[in-house]
Every structure is written in C-alpha cells, then in structure tokens.
mmCIF file of C-alpha atoms in Angstrom:
data_model
loop_
_atom_site.group_PDB
_atom_site.id
_atom_site.type_symbol
_atom_site.label_atom_id
_atom_site.label_comp_id
_atom_site.label_asym_id
_atom_site.label_seq_id
_atom_site.Cartn_x
_atom_site.Cartn_y
_atom_site.Cartn_z
ATOM 1 C CA ASP A 1 184.597 156.993 72.415
ATOM 2 C CA ARG A 2 184.394 160.739 71.999
ATOM 3 C CA GLU A 3 186.756 161.584 74.884
ATOM 4 C CA ASP A 4 189.409 159.225 73.483
ATOM 5 C CA ARG A 5 189.190 160.920 70.095
ATOM 6 C CA LYS A 6 189.541 164.341 71.722
ATOM 7 C CA PHE A 7 192.599 163.166 73.641
ATOM 8 C CA CYS A 8 194.184 161.681 70.488
ATOM 9 C CA LYS A 9 193.592 164.916 68.581
ATOM 10 C CA LYS A 10 195.159 166.925 71.417
ATOM 11 C CA LEU A 11 198.156 164.563 71.447
ATOM 12 C CA GLN A 12 198.583 164.901 67.677
ATOM 13 C CA ASN A 13 198.773 168.666 68.068
ATOM 14 C CA LEU A 14 201.631 168.226 70.560
ATOM 15 C CA MET A 15 203.648 166.038 68.198
ATOM 16 C CA ILE A 16 206.641 167.599 66.471
ATOM 17 C CA LYS A 17 206.036 167.340 62.723
ATOM 18 C CA PHE A 18 208.489 167.970 59.891
ATOM 19 C CA SER A 19 209.531 166.421 56.601
ATOM 20 C CA VAL A 20 212.903 165.097 55.499
ATOM 21 C CA ASN A 21 213.303 164.704 51.738
ATOM 22 C CA GLY A 22 209.509 164.671 51.480
ATOM 23 C CA LYS A 23 208.954 161.983 54.143
ATOM 24 C CA ILE A 24 206.816 163.115 57.096
ATOM 25 C CA PHE A 25 208.148 162.497 60.600
ATOM 26 C CA GLU A 26 206.230 162.905 63.849
ATOM 27 C CA LEU A 27 208.117 162.854 67.137
ATOM 28 C CA GLU A 28 206.854 163.008 70.704
ATOM 29 C CA ASN A 29 210.096 164.563 71.949
ATOM 30 C CA ASP A 30 212.319 167.067 70.243
ATOM 31 C CA ILE A 31 215.818 166.041 69.223
ATOM 32 C CA ASN A 32 218.781 167.969 67.940
ATOM 33 C CA VAL A 33 219.589 167.765 64.246
ATOM 34 C CA TYR A 34 222.828 165.822 64.756
ATOM 35 C CA ASP A 35 221.211 163.094 66.858
ATOM 36 C CA PHE A 36 218.234 162.775 64.513
ATOM 37 C CA LEU A 37 220.466 162.270 61.489
ATOM 38 C CA ALA A 38 222.761 159.832 63.320
ATOM 39 C CA GLN A 39 219.827 157.783 64.665
ATOM 40 C CA ASN A 40 218.313 157.558 61.195
ATOM 41 C CA GLY A 41 221.459 156.097 59.665
ATOM 42 C CA TYR A 42 222.844 159.034 57.741
ATOM 43 C CA GLU A 43 226.593 159.095 57.091
ATOM 44 C CA LEU A 44 227.131 162.505 58.681
ATOM 45 C CA LYS A 45 230.504 163.087 57.093
ATOM 46 C CA PHE A 46 229.065 162.977 53.574
ATOM 47 C CA ILE A 47 225.822 164.962 53.763
ATOM 48 C CA ALA A 48 224.672 168.559 53.674
ATOM 49 C CA LEU A 49 221.420 169.689 55.254
ATOM 50 C CA GLU A 50 219.012 172.309 53.988
ATOM 51 C CA ARG A 51 216.511 173.606 56.525
ATOM 52 C CA ASP A 52 213.498 175.494 55.172
ATOM 53 C CA GLY A 53 215.488 176.479 52.093
ATOM 54 C CA GLU A 54 218.778 177.443 53.753
ATOM 55 C CA ILE A 55 221.888 175.371 54.399
ATOM 56 C CA LEU A 56 222.392 174.598 58.088
ATOM 57 C CA PRO A 57 226.152 174.423 58.739
ATOM 58 C CA LYS A 58 227.345 171.195 60.380
ATOM 59 C CA LYS A 59 228.876 173.105 63.280
ATOM 60 C CA LEU A 60 225.307 174.087 64.299
ATOM 61 C CA TRP A 61 223.727 170.606 64.137
ATOM 62 C CA HIS A 62 224.209 169.965 67.881
ATOM 63 C CA GLU A 63 222.532 173.203 68.945
ATOM 64 C CA HIS A 64 219.546 173.278 66.568
ATOM 65 C CA PHE A 65 216.464 171.119 67.025
ATOM 66 C CA MET A 66 214.254 169.408 64.490
ATOM 67 C CA SER A 67 211.209 171.347 65.739
ATOM 68 C CA GLU A 68 212.744 174.596 64.501
ATOM 69 C CA ALA A 69 211.807 173.934 60.883
ATOM 70 C CA LYS A 70 209.083 172.382 58.760
ATOM 71 C CA ALA A 71 211.088 170.931 55.889
ATOM 72 C CA TYR A 72 214.553 169.478 55.578
ATOM 73 C CA GLU A 73 216.396 168.267 52.509
ATOM 74 C CA ILE A 74 219.422 166.043 52.848
ATOM 75 C CA VAL A 75 221.962 165.972 50.070
ATOM 76 C CA THR A 76 224.524 163.193 49.913
ATOM 77 C CA LEU A 77 227.916 164.225 48.637
ATOM 78 C CA VAL A 78 229.324 161.885 46.021
ATOM 79 C CA GLY A 79 232.929 161.850 44.921
ATOM 80 C CA GLY A 80 233.932 160.953 41.423
ATOM 81 C CA GLY A 81 236.886 160.778 39.235
#
C-alpha cells in the first residue's frame, strides 16, 4: 500500500550507494574500505584503489569508509617478464 511504498523510499534514501568499477552497490551499514575489498574477494596485495578520481593509499584503507565517495575504480597490478 501507499505507506509501505513511502517507507521503502525512505529506506532507499538511507542506503549507502556507490559504484566500484561501474557496478552499483547499496549497503545498509557503512564499512571501511579495507573490509569491503576483503569481503568482496579482492587480493589486497595486488590492487590499487582510486576514489572519486584520486588514489587512496593502502595505509588509509582502514580509516576511510565506503560512504565517503561515490565512485571507486580498482586496478589489479599484473607482473610480467
């Protein structure tokens, strides 16, 4: 009914929304960058993270939260020889 739709819309506005490599994520609770990447299966040792156009140094991943930006790009480092 109408009240349910209002509640759902209000809840959507409370969701944390951001994109990672173009994929949209919506979270109910904020999470730090390190935990988000680890929980989503990224090999943390071999990636770099761009946050809204700027590199976020790995040493800051524990203290910054996913809600602090709108768009993330993850780059996987590949070795060659």
